[in-house]
């Protein structure tokens, strides 16, 4: 299902290198071993230098000053007793200096090649400073847009997150971790963080094991299969056991079941926090639980350095286990080629934010834009017919906010805003007048409304750039109300009153609830936080140089009370339909209670989302027809080919993301009403038709049953092919034979 990188199989280092590592470990004192297992946040201070020289630290994070890094590497190589180089970590989440769309935006491209290229460029730029390890991809499946970290995620679906997460790993790591410009990746946060209760960051996650295996773990397994060098333990607790002390996750699943050979790093002070969780009584017990669970490296807190020596002396932690942990860290250092060369010459690398990197970021941003509405075909704008365009909104010309969360090394000065891009694109042909309307997205002042309204009245059309500032999503930035913040709705209403065509461009770190404004605007382009080249990418689409082609990687709720709402839900025993739901306003006074015919819905919000997973409009139209299946009665174990004819019935060349969904009608555990099991991005000329085919193997039909076995069960399946999770074109098959277990 997922393409494999050449760096797969972390266990097949050349024998000579394994031997060298073995010899090195044999020469290490316990203190030196624990040093390798310690990561400190560094900025080149004297204390850090001393710690490196004394072999008390194996990795640093958060220093991107090449001179500092080179000096620390020199000290590690030349002054420490064993000369072991450092891992230099950094959160390179969606670009280093050239910022790509936030990961959730990249997921909306449904394009592994775009995601891989974004990560390759991010790695190249980061490596040019001396960074050799990123804490990405973040592959927490999440179904809660309140959670600020949804911005960093690849959305709600295990299949999509698996394919794109693996592509990101390949982009960062390339075929050879020792190659120039490749860096080690980190699959995070293992595991279950995306199910944080109520969408509040760092909160508890309770996930039944069956759901954990069917929904939350697949992207991590795909990352492990793609050869990801490291894993990061989550801050959260999972079913009462914080991830950083969770033996079931780290030992049973990751190491025993998946045979993972890379290493696990804690999150920032998450080992010390085991005591804050109330899982351990003090730092010493925290160190014990984390080491016992198999967390190989401690980020920032120092419980390992402070307490592992005593725990080993007391016989509670076996030094052979410490050796395994150190070995797994040294292996990654060897894979990165750091023992041969840990010095970085920035001049060996292409310039940061060069033209090629910008072009890739523009393409990624363009493919990430999802068109949610286009009434009366107001888009694309016809620059030949327009005289004056009003561009309004606090995000239309803000080079910083368009970059989004987690951009430690991104610079606002590199950004091209929508205002700049539109003016560059239309030149003298169209007058583009700009007013902010609001000081920022949270502003609750109408002071600048009059200016915006005047510009709108004098224009042929209005483009409104609204949404969320970057700081409103990301770590520790959850929101309970996910409507447009501040007076943005009031601004929309004021501009709608002008009667001019209103085109809303949303830049945001999460799905927002747009129900209150969806009828007040003609078109909606959802661009997420689009990054450095967001302006030109959005302008390309507004002006019709490219058709929008993004599709939602996450369901958009009507209202926050519907959360969690996701397409691959279970049917329940009382599934709703339009005929079985009632609305709170239509219920008679003193209506008697009855359970007859009742179904699963909200009296005030029905059961449907505002926009479903997989949805996104185009400037052209695509028709799906003639679905075919290779066999209607295949046997368990045989491959099944399913295809449909896709036709561009509109007037513009465009790309469509063809999606395949599956339903296993009866299972040992209840199965979702639909599950994504394949997708392809297809470009068609107007009038062109192409048959798009998918192969369903046992892997696609399998799920974890009540006994937590991965099984393929015989029985009835439905298959849909179409342009969203509400695709209607369907076929079915009956799988014959006996249940089989998959490894
Ligand atoms: C905490 C975050 O949870 C994690 O994702 C990040 O990589 C580390 N801090 C390091 O900055």
XYZ file of C-alpha atoms and ligand atoms in Angstrom:
754
model
C 0.000 0.000 0.000
C 2.800 2.411 0.823
C 5.882 2.828 -1.313
C 8.980 1.829 0.569
C 12.063 3.980 0.904
C 15.528 2.598 0.360
C 16.228 3.311 3.995
C 13.753 0.612 4.986
C 14.942 -2.147 7.283
C 16.781 -0.268 9.910
C 18.260 -3.599 10.926
C 20.482 -4.242 7.953
C 23.487 -2.037 8.643
C 26.704 -3.538 7.252
C 28.199 -6.096 9.624
C 31.393 -4.068 10.008
C 29.427 -1.072 11.264
C 27.363 -3.191 13.627
C 30.628 -4.553 14.941
C 32.084 -1.083 15.385
C 29.017 -0.014 17.314
C 29.191 -3.136 19.447
C 32.831 -2.419 20.274
C 32.025 1.178 21.052
C 29.232 0.218 23.441
C 31.566 -2.264 25.124
C 34.025 0.564 25.800
C 31.428 2.928 27.214
C 30.969 3.617 30.889
C 27.415 3.568 32.193
C 27.568 7.361 32.469
C 28.595 7.659 28.824
C 25.758 5.384 27.788
C 23.281 7.483 29.708
C 24.853 10.549 28.102
C 23.945 9.183 24.687
C 20.405 8.751 25.948
C 20.148 12.398 27.001
C 19.012 15.244 24.781
C 19.416 18.829 25.891
C 18.019 22.044 24.504
C 21.056 23.939 23.433
C 22.297 27.269 22.308
C 26.007 26.770 22.542
C 26.541 27.916 26.158
C 29.546 26.958 28.243
C 27.635 24.415 30.324
C 26.403 22.611 27.214
C 29.929 22.533 25.794
C 31.189 21.037 29.014
C 28.413 18.432 28.989
C 29.293 17.465 25.407
C 32.994 17.254 26.187
C 32.267 15.033 29.177
C 30.023 12.742 27.134
C 26.935 13.682 29.132
C 24.800 14.501 26.108
C 24.114 12.628 22.904
C 21.776 15.026 21.209
C 20.779 18.663 21.235
C 17.699 20.407 19.945
C 16.793 23.924 19.029
C 20.087 25.313 17.824
C 20.325 26.162 14.139
C 23.397 28.326 14.296
C 25.862 26.447 12.116
C 28.884 27.832 13.886
C 27.549 26.641 17.255
C 26.567 23.272 15.878
C 29.919 22.730 14.207
C 31.711 23.700 17.381
C 29.599 21.316 19.464
C 30.193 18.542 16.945
C 33.919 19.271 17.062
C 33.914 19.075 20.831
C 31.952 15.820 20.693
C 34.324 14.310 18.136
C 37.625 15.671 19.443
C 37.225 16.365 23.128
C 34.853 13.733 24.426
C 36.524 10.464 25.380
C 34.821 8.357 22.728
C 34.351 10.971 20.025
C 30.673 10.245 19.378
C 28.960 12.903 17.235
C 25.694 14.572 18.171
C 22.198 14.246 16.845
C 20.946 17.767 16.198
C 17.162 17.893 16.372
C 14.739 20.556 15.231
C 11.017 20.841 14.629
C 11.081 21.097 10.846
C 7.380 20.519 10.457
C 6.307 22.017 7.128
C 9.452 23.509 5.750
C 12.601 24.976 7.211
C 13.052 28.423 5.684
C 10.819 27.862 2.651
C 7.519 27.221 4.372
C 5.092 24.815 2.754
C 1.415 24.639 3.691
C 0.732 23.320 7.179
C 0.674 19.511 7.150
C -3.146 19.463 7.232
C -3.042 21.648 4.117
C -0.527 19.355 2.458
C -2.859 16.480 3.252
C -5.573 18.309 1.305
C -3.400 17.878 -1.797
C -3.779 14.103 -1.488
C -0.507 14.055 -3.354
C 2.326 11.917 -1.937
C 4.731 13.361 -4.508
C 4.043 16.911 -3.323
C 4.394 15.907 0.312
C 7.626 14.007 -0.393
C 9.112 16.936 -2.278
C 8.169 19.377 0.487
C 9.933 17.197 3.034
C 12.968 16.757 0.752
C 13.363 20.513 0.447
C 12.786 21.024 4.156
C 15.481 18.439 4.890
C 17.916 20.011 2.447
C 17.484 23.464 3.929
C 17.655 22.198 7.511
C 20.720 20.062 6.783
C 22.504 23.100 5.388
C 22.633 24.507 8.930
C 23.788 21.292 10.619
C 20.401 19.949 11.704
C 20.311 16.190 11.138
C 17.022 15.151 12.730
C 13.496 16.501 12.474
C 10.556 15.805 14.752
C 8.170 15.051 11.908
C 5.971 13.638 10.478
C 3.182 14.076 12.984
C 0.820 11.281 12.058
C -1.705 11.389 14.849
C -5.076 10.575 13.355
C -7.462 13.146 14.767
C -11.149 13.738 14.482
C -11.312 16.838 16.587
C -10.833 20.237 14.937
C -10.840 21.934 18.321
C -7.429 20.408 18.931
C -4.839 22.987 17.873
C -2.467 20.290 16.741
C -4.827 19.153 14.018
C -2.881 21.723 11.966
C 0.219 19.531 12.194
C -1.652 16.366 11.385
C -2.519 14.677 8.125
C -6.194 14.573 9.005
C -8.807 12.126 10.173
C -8.164 9.101 8.043
C -5.714 6.276 8.771
C -5.222 5.411 5.098
C -4.521 8.951 3.915
C -2.257 9.632 6.898
C -0.389 6.374 6.254
C 0.335 7.120 2.608
C 1.244 10.768 3.158
C 3.168 10.132 6.390
C 5.308 7.529 4.634
C 5.866 9.975 1.766
C 7.065 12.570 4.262
C 9.471 10.080 5.812
C 10.843 9.298 2.352
C 11.211 12.994 1.605
C 13.190 13.712 4.768
C 15.302 10.573 4.718
C 15.759 9.927 1.005
C 17.219 6.605 -0.030
C 20.289 7.033 2.082
C 20.338 8.816 5.414
C 24.039 9.498 4.939
C 23.378 11.347 1.679
C 23.812 15.102 1.523
C 20.681 16.924 2.555
C 18.840 14.021 4.144
C 17.886 14.051 7.800
C 16.403 11.510 10.193
C 12.628 11.680 10.595
C 10.532 11.025 13.687
C 7.073 9.478 13.710
C 5.109 11.234 16.402
C 3.332 11.183 18.786
C 3.176 7.527 19.657
C 0.306 6.987 20.249
C -3.246 8.154 20.562
C -2.531 11.869 21.154
C -5.033 12.782 18.418
C -7.857 11.377 20.528
C -7.198 13.911 23.270
C -10.458 14.319 25.198
C -12.515 17.308 24.174
C -9.795 18.419 21.780
C -7.938 20.014 24.688
C -4.216 19.657 24.243
C -2.251 17.232 26.414
C -5.493 15.738 27.681
C -6.212 12.097 28.381
C -6.837 9.693 25.522
C -9.056 6.680 26.004
C -9.026 4.428 22.982
C -10.217 0.830 23.056
C -7.448 -1.442 21.806
C -9.451 -2.518 18.798
C -9.916 1.075 17.664
C -6.299 1.863 18.459
C -5.210 -0.882 16.086
C -7.746 -0.173 13.367
C -7.560 3.626 13.365
C -4.669 5.186 15.281
C -1.752 2.810 14.750
C -1.745 2.187 10.972
C 0.051 5.440 10.059
C 2.769 4.604 12.599
C 3.201 1.129 11.214
C 3.406 2.597 7.712
C 6.101 5.019 8.914
C 8.020 2.152 10.515
C 7.717 0.190 7.263
C 9.009 3.221 5.372
C 12.123 3.129 7.553
C 11.503 6.104 9.835
C 14.621 6.482 11.974
C 12.896 7.437 15.218
C 9.611 7.545 17.082
C 8.498 10.080 19.677
C 6.375 9.136 22.667
C 3.281 11.214 23.167
C 2.670 13.600 26.062
C -0.747 12.092 26.646
C -1.797 9.070 28.619
C -3.441 6.224 26.799
C -6.049 4.262 28.703
C -4.479 5.357 31.958
C -0.846 4.752 31.053
C 1.117 7.810 29.891
C 2.811 7.058 26.577
C 6.291 7.775 27.932
C 5.917 4.919 30.388
C 3.795 2.692 28.214
C 5.318 -0.761 27.837
C 2.408 -1.996 25.750
C 3.062 0.663 23.104
C 6.839 0.744 23.076
C 7.672 -2.866 23.767
C 4.772 -5.003 22.687
C 3.528 -3.127 19.656
C 6.509 -1.195 18.352
C 9.336 -3.591 19.055
C 7.790 -7.037 19.368
C 4.952 -6.891 16.879
C 6.479 -4.509 14.336
C 10.129 -5.430 14.899
C 11.079 -1.755 14.896
C 14.841 -1.170 15.089
C 15.078 2.617 15.312
C 14.940 4.480 18.608
C 12.284 6.213 20.649
C 12.690 9.704 22.065
C 10.431 11.070 24.775
C 8.610 14.327 24.250
C 9.819 17.484 25.975
C 10.162 16.582 29.680
C 7.489 13.929 29.240
C 9.428 11.464 31.377
C 9.552 13.841 34.314
C 5.852 14.505 33.704
C 5.029 10.865 34.437
C 4.917 12.007 38.045
C 2.700 14.973 37.212
C 0.301 12.534 35.572
C 0.242 10.685 38.871
C 1.718 7.593 37.240
C 4.921 7.679 39.261
C 5.771 9.199 42.629
C 9.058 10.855 41.742
C 11.732 11.342 39.087
C 13.475 8.093 39.909
C 10.330 6.040 39.370
C 9.616 8.055 36.223
C 13.059 7.147 34.869
C 12.409 3.526 35.758
C 9.035 3.365 34.015
C 10.259 5.138 30.886
C 13.413 3.037 30.562
C 11.495 -0.113 31.332
C 8.924 0.776 28.674
C 11.692 1.337 26.129
C 11.990 5.097 25.715
C 15.602 5.287 24.529
C 16.304 8.995 24.755
C 15.070 11.584 27.209
C 14.241 15.004 25.804
C 15.283 17.883 28.087
C 14.409 16.545 31.543
C 17.238 14.674 33.242
C 15.664 11.798 35.087
C 17.833 9.311 33.168
C 21.064 11.127 33.960
C 20.012 11.552 37.570
C 18.585 8.125 38.316
C 19.527 5.421 35.820
C 22.891 4.788 37.524
C 21.125 3.907 40.782
C 18.424 1.895 39.000
C 21.111 -0.160 37.273
C 23.106 -0.557 40.498
C 19.966 -1.777 42.268
C 19.382 -4.301 39.499
C 15.985 -2.841 38.588
C 17.160 -1.947 35.090
C 19.425 -4.447 33.391
C 22.512 -2.833 31.859
C 21.976 -5.029 28.788
C 18.741 -3.155 28.239
C 20.672 0.117 28.438
C 23.077 -1.315 25.856
C 20.197 -2.056 23.516
C 18.939 1.509 23.887
C 22.337 3.080 23.282
C 22.955 0.791 20.345
C 19.728 1.885 18.690
C 20.797 5.524 19.031
C 24.332 4.912 17.765
C 22.962 3.032 14.784
C 21.060 6.117 13.661
C 24.199 8.207 14.083
C 26.031 5.690 11.929
C 23.262 5.668 9.328
C 23.474 9.431 9.127
C 27.181 9.079 8.387
C 28.006 11.274 11.390
C 30.969 9.151 12.457
C 32.578 9.949 9.103
C 31.593 13.595 8.906
C 29.625 15.683 11.313
C 30.809 19.072 10.078
C 28.455 21.199 7.982
C 29.513 23.644 5.269
C 26.434 25.692 4.326
C 28.091 26.623 1.040
C 27.857 22.972 -0.049
C 24.097 23.409 -0.206
C 21.749 25.336 -2.452
C 20.615 28.703 -1.114
C 17.683 28.797 1.287
C 14.338 29.837 -0.219
C 15.718 29.634 -3.734
C 13.492 29.824 -6.781
C 13.114 26.087 -7.116
C 12.076 25.739 -3.487
C 9.610 28.581 -3.881
C 8.113 26.964 -6.956
C 7.643 23.667 -5.082
C 6.005 25.522 -2.194
C 3.712 27.310 -4.615
C 2.680 24.069 -6.241
C 2.037 22.463 -2.855
C -0.027 25.441 -1.717
C -1.995 25.439 -4.958
C -2.828 21.760 -4.672
C -3.807 22.232 -1.022
C -6.545 24.750 -1.729
C -10.007 23.239 -1.424
C -12.891 25.018 -3.124
C -15.904 24.505 -0.902
C -18.423 26.619 -2.754
C -18.704 28.436 -6.087
C -22.210 29.842 -6.586
C -23.042 31.195 -10.000
C -19.511 30.304 -10.991
C -18.128 33.529 -9.581
C -14.737 31.860 -9.794
C -12.447 31.969 -11.596
C -12.282 35.726 -11.794
C -12.167 36.943 -15.337
C -9.386 39.503 -15.236
C -10.329 40.563 -18.770
C -13.724 41.736 -17.557
C -12.813 43.123 -14.160
C -11.913 46.733 -13.656
C -11.639 46.926 -9.921
C -11.210 44.241 -7.309
C -11.562 44.868 -3.585
C -9.239 42.742 -1.521
C -10.303 42.873 2.104
C -9.247 41.199 5.302
C -6.514 40.977 7.915
C -4.913 37.974 6.209
C -4.738 39.422 2.692
C -1.423 41.105 3.227
C 0.099 39.569 6.315
C 3.320 37.786 5.428
C 3.664 36.247 8.875
C 0.227 34.831 9.572
C 0.000 32.947 6.279
C 2.952 30.791 7.386
C 0.962 29.006 10.104
C 2.095 27.231 13.245
C 5.534 25.591 13.831
C 7.681 27.758 11.642
C 10.677 28.261 13.901
C 12.932 29.055 10.959
C 10.443 30.578 8.527
C 10.689 34.296 7.913
C 7.814 36.623 7.150
C 10.083 38.582 4.812
C 10.204 35.595 2.430
C 6.430 35.390 2.074
C 4.504 36.601 -0.902
C 1.070 37.741 0.234
C -2.175 37.557 -1.675
C -2.190 41.309 -2.190
C 1.292 41.286 -3.695
C 0.553 38.247 -5.812
C -2.722 39.574 -7.185
C -1.171 42.932 -8.047
C 1.786 41.189 -9.702
C -0.531 38.948 -11.669
C -2.979 41.519 -12.996
C -0.583 44.437 -13.476
C -2.376 47.539 -14.738
C -5.321 45.614 -16.130
C -7.235 45.447 -12.876
C -7.112 47.843 -9.980
C -6.693 45.873 -6.750
C -7.755 47.993 -3.785
C -6.948 46.725 -0.340
C -8.351 47.336 3.137
C -7.822 45.210 6.230
C -11.339 45.641 7.612
C -10.073 44.261 10.920
C -6.750 44.754 12.626
C -6.405 41.009 13.058
C -8.642 37.947 13.024
C -9.616 38.333 16.672
C -10.377 42.020 16.531
C -13.777 43.100 17.811
C -13.857 46.581 16.381
C -15.844 47.905 13.467
C -13.538 50.909 13.145
C -12.195 49.835 9.748
C -15.441 48.461 8.327
C -16.448 51.700 6.578
C -13.260 51.787 4.520
C -13.718 48.153 3.516
C -17.361 48.679 2.569
C -16.476 51.715 0.465
C -13.875 49.687 -1.435
C -16.357 46.862 -1.941
C -18.999 49.225 -3.262
C -16.580 50.611 -5.806
C -15.423 47.151 -6.963
C -16.694 44.559 -9.414
C -15.970 41.759 -6.964
C -14.676 41.327 -3.432
C -12.051 38.854 -2.277
C -12.040 38.479 1.491
C -9.029 36.900 3.195
C -10.135 35.772 6.648
C -9.524 32.916 9.043
C -7.246 32.424 11.998
C -3.906 33.933 12.856
C -1.122 31.372 13.044
C -1.047 31.425 16.836
C -4.643 30.198 17.115
C -3.678 26.645 16.187
C -0.723 24.397 16.955
C 0.533 23.023 20.252
C -1.429 24.150 23.316
C -3.684 26.281 21.105
C -6.976 24.459 21.162
C -10.263 26.292 20.739
C -13.699 25.341 22.076
C -15.516 27.601 19.613
C -14.191 27.126 16.106
C -16.154 29.763 14.252
C -14.300 32.624 12.596
C -12.980 34.534 15.606
C -13.529 38.230 16.363
C -15.843 40.292 14.198
C -15.083 38.469 10.977
C -18.650 37.285 10.591
C -19.850 40.852 11.110
C -17.413 41.990 8.425
C -18.762 39.355 6.032
C -22.325 40.480 6.743
C -21.445 44.118 6.177
C -19.792 43.313 2.854
C -22.572 40.952 1.777
C -24.958 43.866 2.121
C -23.164 45.588 -0.770
C -24.527 42.884 -3.087
C -21.139 42.461 -4.745
C -19.851 38.963 -5.534
C -18.077 37.831 -2.384
C -15.215 35.356 -2.571
C -13.994 34.142 0.777
C -10.434 32.839 1.110
C -9.926 31.135 4.458
C -6.462 30.763 5.935
C -6.701 28.631 9.052
C -5.020 25.873 11.008
C -8.118 23.737 11.350
C -11.590 23.200 9.919
C -13.708 26.123 11.090
C -17.467 25.928 11.518
C -18.619 28.064 8.614
C -22.351 27.364 8.885
C -23.222 30.920 9.926
C -21.527 32.483 6.925
C -21.729 29.918 4.172
C -24.880 31.460 2.693
C -23.510 34.955 2.852
C -20.611 34.437 0.468
C -20.586 33.209 -3.130
C -17.380 31.246 -3.150
C -15.100 29.729 -0.525
C -11.489 28.748 -1.097
C -10.019 27.000 1.926
C -6.277 27.485 1.770
C -5.305 26.464 5.347
C -2.139 28.315 6.312
C -0.536 28.131 2.897
C 3.069 29.093 3.674
C 5.674 31.278 2.000
C 4.095 31.118 -1.446
C 0.485 31.196 -0.318
C -0.250 34.449 -2.123
C 0.778 33.367 -5.636
C -0.825 29.947 -5.167
C -4.186 31.438 -4.221
C -3.899 34.050 -6.983
C -3.252 31.241 -9.502
C -6.589 29.755 -8.517
C -8.600 32.960 -8.177
C -7.518 33.987 -11.653
C -8.153 30.577 -13.180
C -4.566 29.758 -14.121
C -5.153 26.491 -12.294
C -8.321 24.795 -11.185
C -8.649 24.054 -7.485
C -7.986 20.371 -6.884
C -7.619 19.910 -3.124
C -10.006 17.675 -1.219
C -10.800 17.780 2.488
C -8.584 15.523 4.609
C -10.985 16.062 7.480
C -14.735 16.492 7.929
C -16.066 20.028 8.427
C -18.730 20.045 11.138
C -21.762 22.308 11.066
C -21.318 23.088 14.692
C -18.850 22.224 17.388
C -21.413 20.073 19.211
C -21.240 17.472 16.427
C -17.612 16.688 17.202
C -16.392 13.998 16.829
C -17.864 13.753 13.362
C -16.021 11.758 10.724
C -16.942 9.906 7.591
C -15.828 6.435 8.620
C -18.163 6.158 11.593
C -20.020 3.033 12.559
C -23.552 2.409 11.343
C -25.048 1.999 14.859
C -28.194 -0.034 15.380
C -30.300 2.985 14.510
C -28.689 4.794 11.612
C -30.300 8.123 10.703
C -31.644 9.116 7.322
C -33.386 12.241 6.127
C -36.718 10.513 6.724
C -36.034 9.575 10.317
C -34.750 12.813 11.776
C -36.697 15.627 13.368
C -35.774 19.218 14.027
C -36.160 20.791 17.417
C -38.350 23.550 15.971
C -40.777 21.094 14.410
C -41.605 19.046 17.490
C -45.105 19.493 18.831
C -45.552 20.792 22.347
C -46.107 17.956 24.799
C -45.144 15.447 22.151
C -45.247 11.986 23.761
C -42.064 9.996 24.035
C -41.689 7.013 21.753
C -38.695 5.044 20.702
C -40.309 3.759 17.544
C -38.360 4.632 14.427
C -35.927 6.745 16.386
C -32.401 7.146 15.015
C -29.014 8.562 15.880
C -28.946 12.334 15.264
C -29.017 15.735 16.973
C -32.351 17.529 17.281
C -30.618 20.792 16.505
C -27.846 19.703 14.128
C -29.029 16.597 12.311
C -26.352 14.079 11.482
C -24.536 15.469 8.466
C -21.423 17.591 8.377
C -21.248 20.911 6.570
C -18.669 19.484 4.141
C -17.723 15.805 4.048
C -14.284 14.231 4.041
C -12.839 13.989 0.541
C -14.965 16.860 -0.756
C -13.659 19.658 -2.969
C -14.954 21.414 -6.086
C -13.222 22.123 -9.362
C -13.615 24.692 -12.145
C -14.510 21.814 -14.408
C -16.967 18.974 -13.795
C -16.045 15.357 -13.439
C -18.459 12.524 -14.100
C -18.008 9.009 -12.777
C -19.557 6.074 -14.607
C -19.267 2.413 -15.536
C -17.812 0.921 -12.372
C -16.358 -2.534 -12.996
C -15.049 -5.266 -10.766
C -12.835 -8.182 -11.765
C -14.953 -10.689 -9.855
C -18.186 -10.478 -7.933
C -17.338 -13.653 -6.021
C -13.589 -13.581 -5.408
C -11.864 -15.885 -2.934
C -10.168 -14.707 0.233
C -6.539 -14.010 -0.650
C -7.101 -13.078 -4.280
C -6.609 -9.543 -5.596
C -9.676 -7.680 -6.802
C -9.526 -5.025 -9.520
C -12.089 -2.243 -9.375
C -12.258 0.593 -11.860
C -14.525 3.404 -13.011
C -14.608 5.744 -15.935
C -13.754 9.337 -15.094
C -14.746 11.998 -17.629
C -13.962 15.683 -17.607
C -17.352 16.959 -18.754
C -16.523 20.611 -18.139
C -14.545 23.199 -20.026
C -11.225 23.313 -18.260
C -8.205 21.060 -17.890
C -8.089 20.017 -14.255
C -7.031 17.397 -11.751
C -9.429 15.224 -9.817
C -8.690 13.076 -6.807
C -10.411 9.800 -7.475
C -11.235 8.026 -4.234
C -12.140 4.426 -3.497
C -14.166 3.537 -0.422
C -14.984 0.132 0.950
C -17.513 -1.279 3.383
C -17.292 -4.685 4.952
C -20.944 -5.303 5.729
C -20.606 -7.800 8.560
C -17.616 -8.207 10.839
C -16.447 -9.878 14.004
C -16.343 -6.278 15.238
C -18.576 -3.639 13.643
C -16.949 -2.032 10.638
C -17.161 1.611 9.508
C -19.829 2.601 6.981
C -17.028 3.511 4.584
C -13.258 3.383 4.627
C -10.882 5.020 2.189
C -8.748 2.316 0.576
C -7.219 4.055 -2.407
C -6.908 7.353 -4.232
C -5.284 8.778 -7.334
C -4.768 12.294 -8.638
C -5.746 12.316 -12.303
C -5.367 15.183 -14.787
C -7.829 15.342 -17.671
C -8.390 17.683 -20.581
C -11.951 18.874 -21.241
C -13.875 16.020 -22.854
C -11.201 13.486 -21.967
C -12.190 10.232 -20.271
C -9.969 7.749 -18.477
C -10.581 4.471 -16.723
C -9.112 4.684 -13.231
C -8.348 1.390 -11.578
C -7.504 0.168 -8.087
C -6.355 -3.175 -6.738
C -7.813 -4.422 -3.492
C -5.514 -6.912 -1.803
C -6.008 -8.715 1.497
C -4.297 -5.758 3.158
C -7.145 -3.430 2.146
C -9.811 -5.886 3.284
C -8.234 -6.681 6.636
C -9.091 -5.360 10.095
C -8.377 -6.188 13.711
C -11.019 -8.406 15.271
C -12.122 -8.901 18.867
C -9.013 -10.946 19.622
C -6.821 -8.200 18.140
C -5.894 -10.448 15.243
C -5.579 -8.923 11.800
C -8.088 -10.844 9.732
C -9.795 -10.974 6.380
C -13.283 -12.336 6.754
C -15.430 -13.723 3.961
C -18.727 -11.982 3.253
C -20.350 -9.089 1.489
C -18.463 -5.892 0.622
C -19.587 -2.647 -1.021
C -17.191 -0.486 -3.037
C -17.618 3.103 -4.165
C -15.487 5.146 -6.539
C -15.986 8.887 -6.692
C -14.877 12.383 -5.805
C -15.662 12.405 -2.078
C -16.627 10.170 0.831
C -20.210 10.603 -0.349
C -19.464 8.982 -3.705
C -22.533 7.245 -5.115
C -21.197 5.057 -7.912
C -20.991 1.611 -6.332
C -20.494 -2.061 -6.896
C -20.239 -5.024 -4.576
C -18.663 -8.391 -4.173
C -18.934 -11.426 -1.983
C -15.665 -12.714 -0.612
C -15.693 -16.492 -0.503
C -13.731 -18.878 1.697
C -12.591 -18.938 5.310
C -11.311 -16.216 7.602
C -7.536 -15.787 7.276
C -5.095 -14.198 9.680
C -2.588 -11.684 8.321
C 0.788 -11.030 9.955
C 6.786 19.242 22.150
C 5.954 18.734 21.020
O 4.878 17.955 21.512
C 6.725 17.921 20.006
O 5.886 17.663 18.922
C 7.984 18.640 19.612
O 8.654 17.929 18.613
C 8.835 18.821 20.843
N 8.126 19.649 21.794
C 10.187 19.469 20.538
O 10.037 20.793 20.279
